[in-house]
Coordinates of C-alpha atoms and ligand atoms in Angstrom, one line a residue:
X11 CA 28.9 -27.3 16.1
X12 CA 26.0 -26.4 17.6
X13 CA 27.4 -25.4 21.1
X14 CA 26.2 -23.0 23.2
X15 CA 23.6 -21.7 20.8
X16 CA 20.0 -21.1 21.7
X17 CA 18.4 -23.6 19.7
X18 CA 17.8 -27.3 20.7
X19 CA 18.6 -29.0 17.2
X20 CA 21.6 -29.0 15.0
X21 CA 22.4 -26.0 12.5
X22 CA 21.0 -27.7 9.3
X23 CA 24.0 -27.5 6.5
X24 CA 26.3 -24.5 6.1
X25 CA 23.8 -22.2 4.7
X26 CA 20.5 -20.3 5.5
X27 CA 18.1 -22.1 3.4
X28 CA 15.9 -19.2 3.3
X29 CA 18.2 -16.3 2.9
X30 CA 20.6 -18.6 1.0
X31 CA 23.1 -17.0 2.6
X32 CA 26.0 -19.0 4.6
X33 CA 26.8 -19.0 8.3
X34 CA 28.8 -16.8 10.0
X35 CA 30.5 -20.5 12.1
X36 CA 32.4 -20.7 15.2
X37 CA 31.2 -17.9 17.2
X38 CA 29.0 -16.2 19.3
X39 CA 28.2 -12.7 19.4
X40 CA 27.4 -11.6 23.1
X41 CA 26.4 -7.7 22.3
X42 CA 26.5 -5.2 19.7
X43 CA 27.6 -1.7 20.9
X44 CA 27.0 0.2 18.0
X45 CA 28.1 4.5 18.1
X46 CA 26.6 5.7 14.6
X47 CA 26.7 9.4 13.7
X48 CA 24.2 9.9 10.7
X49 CA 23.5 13.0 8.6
X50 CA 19.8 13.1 7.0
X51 CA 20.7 15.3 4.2
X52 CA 23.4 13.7 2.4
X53 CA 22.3 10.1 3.7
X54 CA 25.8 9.4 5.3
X55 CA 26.3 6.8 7.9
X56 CA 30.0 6.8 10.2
X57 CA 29.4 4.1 12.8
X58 CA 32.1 2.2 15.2
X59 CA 31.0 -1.3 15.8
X60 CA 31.7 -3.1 19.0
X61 CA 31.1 -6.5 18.9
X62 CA 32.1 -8.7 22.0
X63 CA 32.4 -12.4 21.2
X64 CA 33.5 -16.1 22.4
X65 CA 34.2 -18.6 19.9
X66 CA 33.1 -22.3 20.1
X67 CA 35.9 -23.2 17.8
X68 CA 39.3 -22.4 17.5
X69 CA 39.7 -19.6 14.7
X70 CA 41.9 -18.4 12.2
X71 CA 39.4 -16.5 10.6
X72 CA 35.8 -15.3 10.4
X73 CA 33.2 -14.1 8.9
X74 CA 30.5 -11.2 9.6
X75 CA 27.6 -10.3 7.4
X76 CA 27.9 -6.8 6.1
X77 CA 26.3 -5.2 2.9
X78 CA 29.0 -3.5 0.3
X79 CA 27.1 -0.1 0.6
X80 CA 29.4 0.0 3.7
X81 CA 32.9 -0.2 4.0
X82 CA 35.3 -1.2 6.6
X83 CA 38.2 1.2 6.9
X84 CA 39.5 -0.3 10.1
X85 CA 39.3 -3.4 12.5
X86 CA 41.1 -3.5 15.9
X87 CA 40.8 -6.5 18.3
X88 CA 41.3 -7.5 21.8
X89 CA 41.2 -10.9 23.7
X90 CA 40.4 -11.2 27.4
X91 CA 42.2 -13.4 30.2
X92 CA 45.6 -13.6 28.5
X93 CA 44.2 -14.4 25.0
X94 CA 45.9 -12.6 22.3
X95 CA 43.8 -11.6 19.3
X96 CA 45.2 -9.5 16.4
X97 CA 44.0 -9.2 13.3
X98 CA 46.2 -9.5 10.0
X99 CA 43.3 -8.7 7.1
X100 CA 40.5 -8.4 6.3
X101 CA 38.1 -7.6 3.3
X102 CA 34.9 -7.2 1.9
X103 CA 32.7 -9.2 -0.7
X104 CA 29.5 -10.7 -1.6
X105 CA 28.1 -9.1 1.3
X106 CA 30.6 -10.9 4.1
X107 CA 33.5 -9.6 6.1
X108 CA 35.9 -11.7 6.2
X109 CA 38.2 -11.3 9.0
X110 CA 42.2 -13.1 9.0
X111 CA 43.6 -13.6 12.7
X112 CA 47.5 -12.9 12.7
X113 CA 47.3 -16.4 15.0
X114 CA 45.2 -19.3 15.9
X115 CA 42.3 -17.9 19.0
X116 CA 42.3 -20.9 21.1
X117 CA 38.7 -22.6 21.9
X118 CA 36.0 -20.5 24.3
X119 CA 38.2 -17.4 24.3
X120 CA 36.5 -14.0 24.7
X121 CA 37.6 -11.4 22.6
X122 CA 36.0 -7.3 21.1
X123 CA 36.5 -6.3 18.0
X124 CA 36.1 -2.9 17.2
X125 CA 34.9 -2.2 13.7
X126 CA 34.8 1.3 12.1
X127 CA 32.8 1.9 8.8
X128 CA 31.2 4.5 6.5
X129 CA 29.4 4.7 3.3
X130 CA 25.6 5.4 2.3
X131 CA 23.3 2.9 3.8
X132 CA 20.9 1.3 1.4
X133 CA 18.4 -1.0 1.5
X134 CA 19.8 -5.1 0.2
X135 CA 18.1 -6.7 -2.4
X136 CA 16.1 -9.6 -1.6
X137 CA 13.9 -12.1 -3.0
X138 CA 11.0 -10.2 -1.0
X139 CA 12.0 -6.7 -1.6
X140 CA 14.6 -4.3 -0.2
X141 CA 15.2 -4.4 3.3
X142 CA 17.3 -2.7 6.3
X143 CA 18.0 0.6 6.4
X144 CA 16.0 3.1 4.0
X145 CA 16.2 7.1 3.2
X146 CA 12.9 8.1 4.0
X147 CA 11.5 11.5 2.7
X148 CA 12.3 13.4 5.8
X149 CA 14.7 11.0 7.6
X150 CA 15.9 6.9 7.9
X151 CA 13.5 4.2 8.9
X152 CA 15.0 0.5 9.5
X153 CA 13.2 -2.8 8.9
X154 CA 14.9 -6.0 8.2
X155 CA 13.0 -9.2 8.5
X156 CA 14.5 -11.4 7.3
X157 CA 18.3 -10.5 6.2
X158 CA 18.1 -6.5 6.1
X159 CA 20.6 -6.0 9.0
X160 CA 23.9 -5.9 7.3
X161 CA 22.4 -2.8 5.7
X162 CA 23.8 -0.8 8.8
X163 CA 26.3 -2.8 11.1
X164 CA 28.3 -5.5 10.7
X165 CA 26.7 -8.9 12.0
X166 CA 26.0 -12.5 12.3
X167 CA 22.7 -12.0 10.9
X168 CA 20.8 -15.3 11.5
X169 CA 17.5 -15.1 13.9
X170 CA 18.3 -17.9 16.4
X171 CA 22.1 -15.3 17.2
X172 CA 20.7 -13.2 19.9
X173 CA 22.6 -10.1 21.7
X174 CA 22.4 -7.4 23.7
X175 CA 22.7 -4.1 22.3
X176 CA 24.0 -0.4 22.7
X177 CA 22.8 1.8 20.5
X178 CA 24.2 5.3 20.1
X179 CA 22.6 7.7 17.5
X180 CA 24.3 11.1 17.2
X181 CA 22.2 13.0 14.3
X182 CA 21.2 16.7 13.1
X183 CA 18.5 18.6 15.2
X184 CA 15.7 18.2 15.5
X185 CA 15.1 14.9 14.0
X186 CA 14.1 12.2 16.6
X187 CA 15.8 9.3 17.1
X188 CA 13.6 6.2 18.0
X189 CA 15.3 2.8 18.6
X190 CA 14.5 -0.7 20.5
X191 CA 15.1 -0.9 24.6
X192 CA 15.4 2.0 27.1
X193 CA 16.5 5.3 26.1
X194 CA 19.5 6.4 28.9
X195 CA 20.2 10.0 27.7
X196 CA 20.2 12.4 25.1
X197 CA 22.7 15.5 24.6
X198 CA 22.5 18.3 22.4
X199 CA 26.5 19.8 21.3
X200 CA 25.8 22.4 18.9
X201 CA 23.4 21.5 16.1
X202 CA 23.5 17.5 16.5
X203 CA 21.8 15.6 19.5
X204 CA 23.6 11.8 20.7
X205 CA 20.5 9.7 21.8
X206 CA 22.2 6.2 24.0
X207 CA 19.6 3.7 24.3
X208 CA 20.0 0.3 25.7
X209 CA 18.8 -3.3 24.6
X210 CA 18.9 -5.3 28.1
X211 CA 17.2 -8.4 26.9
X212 CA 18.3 -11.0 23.9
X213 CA 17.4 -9.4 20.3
X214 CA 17.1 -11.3 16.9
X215 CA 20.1 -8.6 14.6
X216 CA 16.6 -8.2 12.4
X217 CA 14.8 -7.2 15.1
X218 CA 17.0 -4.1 15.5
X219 CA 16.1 -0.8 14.6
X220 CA 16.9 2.7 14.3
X221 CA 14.1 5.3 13.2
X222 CA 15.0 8.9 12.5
X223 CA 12.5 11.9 11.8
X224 CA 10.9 14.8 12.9
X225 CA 8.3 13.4 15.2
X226 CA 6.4 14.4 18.7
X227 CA 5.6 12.2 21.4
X228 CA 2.2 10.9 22.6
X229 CA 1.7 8.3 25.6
X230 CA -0.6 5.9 24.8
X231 CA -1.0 5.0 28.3
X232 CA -2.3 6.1 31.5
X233 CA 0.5 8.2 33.1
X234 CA 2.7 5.6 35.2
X235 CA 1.6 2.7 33.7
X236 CA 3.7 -0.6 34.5
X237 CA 4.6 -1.4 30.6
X238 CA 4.5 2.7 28.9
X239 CA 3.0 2.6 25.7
X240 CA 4.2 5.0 23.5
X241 CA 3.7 6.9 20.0
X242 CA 6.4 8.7 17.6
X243 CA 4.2 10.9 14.9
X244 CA 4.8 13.3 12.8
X245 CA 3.0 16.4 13.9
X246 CA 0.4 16.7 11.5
X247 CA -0.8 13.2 12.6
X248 CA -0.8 13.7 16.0
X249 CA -4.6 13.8 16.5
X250 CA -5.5 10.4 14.3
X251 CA -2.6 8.9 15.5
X252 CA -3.9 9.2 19.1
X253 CA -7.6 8.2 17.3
X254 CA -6.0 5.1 15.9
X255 CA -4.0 3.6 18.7
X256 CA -6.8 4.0 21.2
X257 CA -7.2 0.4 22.1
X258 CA -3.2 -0.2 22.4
X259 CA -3.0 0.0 26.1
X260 CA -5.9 -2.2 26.2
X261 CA -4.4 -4.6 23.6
X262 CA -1.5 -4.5 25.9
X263 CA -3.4 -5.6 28.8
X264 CA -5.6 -8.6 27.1
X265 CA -2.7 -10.0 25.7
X266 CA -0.9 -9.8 29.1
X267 CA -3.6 -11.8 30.6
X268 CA -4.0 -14.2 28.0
X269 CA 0.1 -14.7 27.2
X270 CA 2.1 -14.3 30.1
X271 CA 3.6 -11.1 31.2
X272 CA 4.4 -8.6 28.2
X273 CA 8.5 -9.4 27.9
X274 CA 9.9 -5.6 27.2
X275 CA 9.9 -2.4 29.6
X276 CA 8.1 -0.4 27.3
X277 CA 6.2 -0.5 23.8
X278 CA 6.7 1.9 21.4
X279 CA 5.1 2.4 17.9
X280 CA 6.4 4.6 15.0
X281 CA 4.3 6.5 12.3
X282 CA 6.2 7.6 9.5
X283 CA 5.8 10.3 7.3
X284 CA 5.6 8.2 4.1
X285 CA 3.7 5.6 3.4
X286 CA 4.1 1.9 3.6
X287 CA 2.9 -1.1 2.4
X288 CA 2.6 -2.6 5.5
X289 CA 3.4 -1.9 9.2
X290 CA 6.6 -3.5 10.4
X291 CA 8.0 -4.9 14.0
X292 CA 11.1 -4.8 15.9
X293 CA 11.7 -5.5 19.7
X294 CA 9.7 -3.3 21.6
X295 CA 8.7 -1.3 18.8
X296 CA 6.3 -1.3 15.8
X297 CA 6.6 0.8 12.5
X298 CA 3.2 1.6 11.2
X299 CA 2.6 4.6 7.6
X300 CA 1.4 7.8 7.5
X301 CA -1.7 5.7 5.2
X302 CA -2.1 3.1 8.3
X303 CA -3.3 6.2 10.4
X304 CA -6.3 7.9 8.9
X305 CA -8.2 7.5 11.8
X306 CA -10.6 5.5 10.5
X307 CA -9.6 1.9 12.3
X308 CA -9.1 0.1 9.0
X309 CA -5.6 -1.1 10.3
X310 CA -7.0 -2.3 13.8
X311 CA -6.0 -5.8 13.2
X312 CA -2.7 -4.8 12.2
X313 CA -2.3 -2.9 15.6
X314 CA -2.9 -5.8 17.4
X315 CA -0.8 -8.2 15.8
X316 CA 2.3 -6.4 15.6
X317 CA 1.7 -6.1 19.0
X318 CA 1.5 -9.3 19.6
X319 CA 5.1 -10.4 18.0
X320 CA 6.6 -8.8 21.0
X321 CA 5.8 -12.3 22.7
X322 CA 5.4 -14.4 19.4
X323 CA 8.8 -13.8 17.4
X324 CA 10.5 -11.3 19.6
X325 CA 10.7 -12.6 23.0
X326 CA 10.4 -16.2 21.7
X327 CA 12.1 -15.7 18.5
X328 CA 12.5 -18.3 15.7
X329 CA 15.8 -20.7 15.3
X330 CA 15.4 -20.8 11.7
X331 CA 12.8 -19.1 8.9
X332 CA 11.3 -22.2 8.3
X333 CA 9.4 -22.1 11.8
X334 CA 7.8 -18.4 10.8
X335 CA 4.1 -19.5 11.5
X336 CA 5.1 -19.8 14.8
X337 CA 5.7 -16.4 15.0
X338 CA 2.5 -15.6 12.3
X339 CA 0.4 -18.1 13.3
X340 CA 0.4 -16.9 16.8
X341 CA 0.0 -13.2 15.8
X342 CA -2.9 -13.6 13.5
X343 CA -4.4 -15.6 16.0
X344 CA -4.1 -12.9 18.4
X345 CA -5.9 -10.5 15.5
X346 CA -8.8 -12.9 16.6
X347 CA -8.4 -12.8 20.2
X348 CA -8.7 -9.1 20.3
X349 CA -11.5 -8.5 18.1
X350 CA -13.2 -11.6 20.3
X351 CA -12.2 -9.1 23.2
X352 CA -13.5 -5.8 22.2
X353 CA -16.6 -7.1 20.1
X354 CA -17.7 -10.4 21.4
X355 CA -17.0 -12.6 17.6
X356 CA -15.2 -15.8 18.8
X357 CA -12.1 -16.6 17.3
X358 CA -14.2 -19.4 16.1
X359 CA -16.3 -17.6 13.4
X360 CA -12.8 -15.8 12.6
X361 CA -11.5 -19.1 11.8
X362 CA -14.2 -19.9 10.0
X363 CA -13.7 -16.9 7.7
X364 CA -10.4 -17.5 6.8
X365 CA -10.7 -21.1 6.4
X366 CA -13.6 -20.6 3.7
X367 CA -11.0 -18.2 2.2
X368 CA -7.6 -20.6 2.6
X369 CA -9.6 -23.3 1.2
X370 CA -11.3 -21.9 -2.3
X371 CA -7.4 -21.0 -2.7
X372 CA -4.7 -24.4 -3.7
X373 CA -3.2 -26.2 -1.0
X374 CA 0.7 -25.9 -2.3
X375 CA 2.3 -24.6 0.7
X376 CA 4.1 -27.4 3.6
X377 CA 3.4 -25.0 6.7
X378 CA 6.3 -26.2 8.4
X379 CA 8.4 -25.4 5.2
X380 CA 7.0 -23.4 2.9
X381 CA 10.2 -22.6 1.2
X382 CA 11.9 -19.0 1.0
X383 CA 9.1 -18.1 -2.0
X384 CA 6.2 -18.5 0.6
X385 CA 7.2 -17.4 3.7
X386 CA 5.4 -14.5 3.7
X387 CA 2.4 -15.5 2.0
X388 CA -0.7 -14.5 3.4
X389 CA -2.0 -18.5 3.6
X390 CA 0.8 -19.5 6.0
X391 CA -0.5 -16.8 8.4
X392 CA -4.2 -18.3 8.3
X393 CA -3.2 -22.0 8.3
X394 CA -1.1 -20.5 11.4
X395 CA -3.5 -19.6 12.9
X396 CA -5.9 -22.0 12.3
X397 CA -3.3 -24.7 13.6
X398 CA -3.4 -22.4 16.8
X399 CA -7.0 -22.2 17.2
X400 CA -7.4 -26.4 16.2
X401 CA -5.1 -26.7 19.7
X402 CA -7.7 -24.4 21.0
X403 CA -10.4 -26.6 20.0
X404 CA -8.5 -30.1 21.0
X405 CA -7.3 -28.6 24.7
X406 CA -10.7 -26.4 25.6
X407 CA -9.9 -23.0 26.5
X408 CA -8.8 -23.5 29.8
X409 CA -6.0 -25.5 29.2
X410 CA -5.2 -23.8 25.7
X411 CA -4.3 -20.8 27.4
X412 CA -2.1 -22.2 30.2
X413 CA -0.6 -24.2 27.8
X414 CA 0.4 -21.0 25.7
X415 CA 1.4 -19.0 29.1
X416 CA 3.9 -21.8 29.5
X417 CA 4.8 -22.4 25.7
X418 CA 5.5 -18.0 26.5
X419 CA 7.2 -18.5 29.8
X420 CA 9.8 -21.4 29.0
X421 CA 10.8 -19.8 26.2
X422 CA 11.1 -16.1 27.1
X423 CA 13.7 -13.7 25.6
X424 CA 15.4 -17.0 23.3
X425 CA 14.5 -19.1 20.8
X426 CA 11.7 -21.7 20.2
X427 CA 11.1 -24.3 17.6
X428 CA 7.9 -26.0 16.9
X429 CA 9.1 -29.2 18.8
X430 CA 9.0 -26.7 22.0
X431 CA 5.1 -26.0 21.5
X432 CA 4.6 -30.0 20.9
X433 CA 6.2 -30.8 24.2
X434 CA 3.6 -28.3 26.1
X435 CA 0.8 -29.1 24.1
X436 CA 1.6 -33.0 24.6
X437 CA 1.9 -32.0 28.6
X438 CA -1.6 -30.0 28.5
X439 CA -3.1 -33.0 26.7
X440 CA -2.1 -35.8 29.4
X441 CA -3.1 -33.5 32.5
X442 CA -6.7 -33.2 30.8
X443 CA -6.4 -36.7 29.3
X444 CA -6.5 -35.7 25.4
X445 CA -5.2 -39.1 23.8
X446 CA -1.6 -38.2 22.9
X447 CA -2.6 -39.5 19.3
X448 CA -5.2 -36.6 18.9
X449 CA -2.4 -34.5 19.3
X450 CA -0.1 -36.4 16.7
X451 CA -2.5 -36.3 14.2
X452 CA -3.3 -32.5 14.4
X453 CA 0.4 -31.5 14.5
X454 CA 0.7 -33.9 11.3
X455 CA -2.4 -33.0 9.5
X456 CA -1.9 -28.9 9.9
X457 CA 1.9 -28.4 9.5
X458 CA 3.1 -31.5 7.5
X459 CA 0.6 -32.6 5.1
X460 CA -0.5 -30.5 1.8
X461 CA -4.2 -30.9 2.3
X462 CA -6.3 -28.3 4.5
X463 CA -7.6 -30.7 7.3
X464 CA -11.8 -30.7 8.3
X465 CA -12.5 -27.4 10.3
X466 CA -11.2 -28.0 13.5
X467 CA -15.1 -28.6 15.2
X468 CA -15.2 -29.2 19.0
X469 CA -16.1 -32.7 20.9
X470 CA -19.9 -32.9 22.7
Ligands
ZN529 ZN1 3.4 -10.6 11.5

């Protein structure tokens, strides 16, 4: 059952016990390529979904996550190598596609299905809002962690599932079209413009985005830069926008120093016209409000740790939801490693801060389960990151940080669990003789017991 997928343990149960929604068994999804034409106006979405697959067992049927706002007016299949696929039904509820075979597809086949589907995209319903794909005043924005993606294509939407992409926008001039990877071209025919970018590394379905409105560039970095670091902004925002994002390129390059090599070709961030509660990543990209750019630098910290998921969360994504202070931990601790950058307060004294805060507050939440209710809450971030900065404290800085470029290297463009970090941690601990114990105890104390452990102090 669990062949061939990214993770190195077993697919717990049937169901997502975050999303409570149940797994899309059997198969693999290699890439997406997805051709959506989308008019602004009216809010209407036509797309043609591509999906290439193998499946790990043999199949009479499947499923595919896909919300009801969309629906399916026609599926076509293909098998490769002599494998006939054809597909007798199919329909639509509670969110899944369920898709009937006319026969059996025998074991490890490889097969495309070709899925074409309309309707008015809206955001799902979810215990922690609505997510996915969302009218904005003046165009479309995307974000979707955890389950939004089945707002806009048809999926296996579970994090440790990742793909390669196509992505094909055609909508009306002169909105923008901003999506993950490499933009390959972009042709006007009449009063519409197609925009073809291309996802070349692994990507999470949450992690994909498309973002539509009227916005002008601005590079961020120095003209032929190695990783480009570009802005999307609405006009009028131009000039705090470029205030704001400042210190991205230099973000960029502490974090490349201190992580590993930064895992995309480019980094983008998005300011949209509206505002929003908070700012949002994808792969390669961020999504920040028109209210997170008034110049001012309140959002700073925020700039740096969505920056920061492209290695925690995007390049070394999570296998299941209950992991996320792998990807939160590590991204508020980078908060702390930038301001202990660019203003000289150590991470310590950060720490400090936030475990004053964490511990006036009760200790209810398991950090390596907090439960669906929690995930988000703001003390699984800080007890993430303190967990990261007590490894700090136990390794000493030098090999902290070659244990994290490792943890970042073995892991790159798949998934990690929190067993992965243990095994480098455990490795960095013998090679600078740490007693192996020290290490069990942390990793017990922080993510399995209730209690907030004794500020991590270092050893004279
Ligand atoms: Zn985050």
């Amino acid at each position: 059952m669990t062949r061939n997928r990214l993770r190195s343990t077993p697919v717990p149960g049937v169901r997502d016990a975050y999303t409570g929604i149940d797994f899309n068994l059997g198969f693999h999804v290699r890439a997406y390529h997805l051709d959506l034409s989308y008019r602004v106006g009216p809010n209407r979405l036509d797309g043609t979904a591509t999906l290439r697959l193998d499946n790990w067992e043999p199949l009479t049927a499947m499923t595919l996550d896909l919300a009801p706002s969309l629906r399916v007016q026609r599926i076509t299949a293909q098998g490769s190598a002599g494998v006939e696929v054809r597909v007798s039904r199919f329909r639509q509820s509670g969110g899944k596609l369920r898709i009937t075979f006319a026969q059996e597809i025998p074991v490890d086949s490889e097969f495309t299905l070709v899925i074409r589907y309309a309707g008015t995209p809206r955001p799902i319903r979810t215990p922690w809002g609505t997510l996915g794909w969302e009218e904005l005043e003046n165009g479309a924005l995307v974000a979707s962690q955890p389950n939004g993606a089945p707002s806009w294509f048809p999926c296996d939407d579970t994090p440790d599932e990742k793909a390669l992409y196509e992505i094909i926008v055609t909508t009306d001039n002169p909105y923008v079209v901003a999506v993950n990877g490499t933009l390959l071209s972009k042709k006007t025919a009449g009063s519409r413009t197609t925009w073809r970018y291309q996802v070349g590394n692994p990507m999470a379905t949450y992690l994909a985005t498309v973002q539509i409105g009227d916005y002008v560039p601005l590079l961020l970095s120095e003209e032929g830069a190695a990783v480009p670091v570009r802005a999307w902004v609405p006009p009028a925002l131009r000039d705090s926008a470029r205030e704001e994002f400042a210190d991205q390129a230099r973000m960029l390059e502490l974090y490349t120093g201190l992580f590993g090599p930064y895992p995309f070709n480019s980094y983008s961030v998005v300011v949209t016209e509206d505002d929003l509660e908070i700012p949002l990543e994808a792969q390669g990209l961020s999504i920040f409000g028109a209210n997170h750019i008034r110049g001012d630098h309140a959002w700073e910290r925020l700039i740096a740790h969505e920056l920061s998921h492209q290695w925690f969360g995007n390049s070394l994504g999570l296998a299941q939801w209950n992991d996320i202070w792998l990807n939160e931990g590590f991204a508020c601790y980078a908060e702390w490693l930038w301001f202990e950058h660019s203003t000289g307060r150590h991470a310590a004294d950060s720490a400090r801060e936030h475990y004053a805060e964490i511990a006036a507050q009760p200790q209810t939440i398991l950090l390596a389960d907090p439960g669906p209710r929690d995930m988000f809450d703001d003390r699984v971030y800080k007890r993430g990151a303190l967990t990261v900065h007590a490894l700090r404290v136990l390794l000493g800085d030098d090999a902290f940080f070659r244990m994290v470029r490792r943890y970042v290297a073995t892991g790159r463009h798949s998934v990690v669990e929190p067993i992965d970090l243990k095994r480098e941690v455990l490795a960095e601990a013998r090679a600078v003789g740490v007693p192996e114990d020290e290490v069990k105890n942390l990793w017990r104390a922080w993510l399995h017991q209730l209690e907030l452990p004794p500020f991590p102090e270092p050893r004279r």
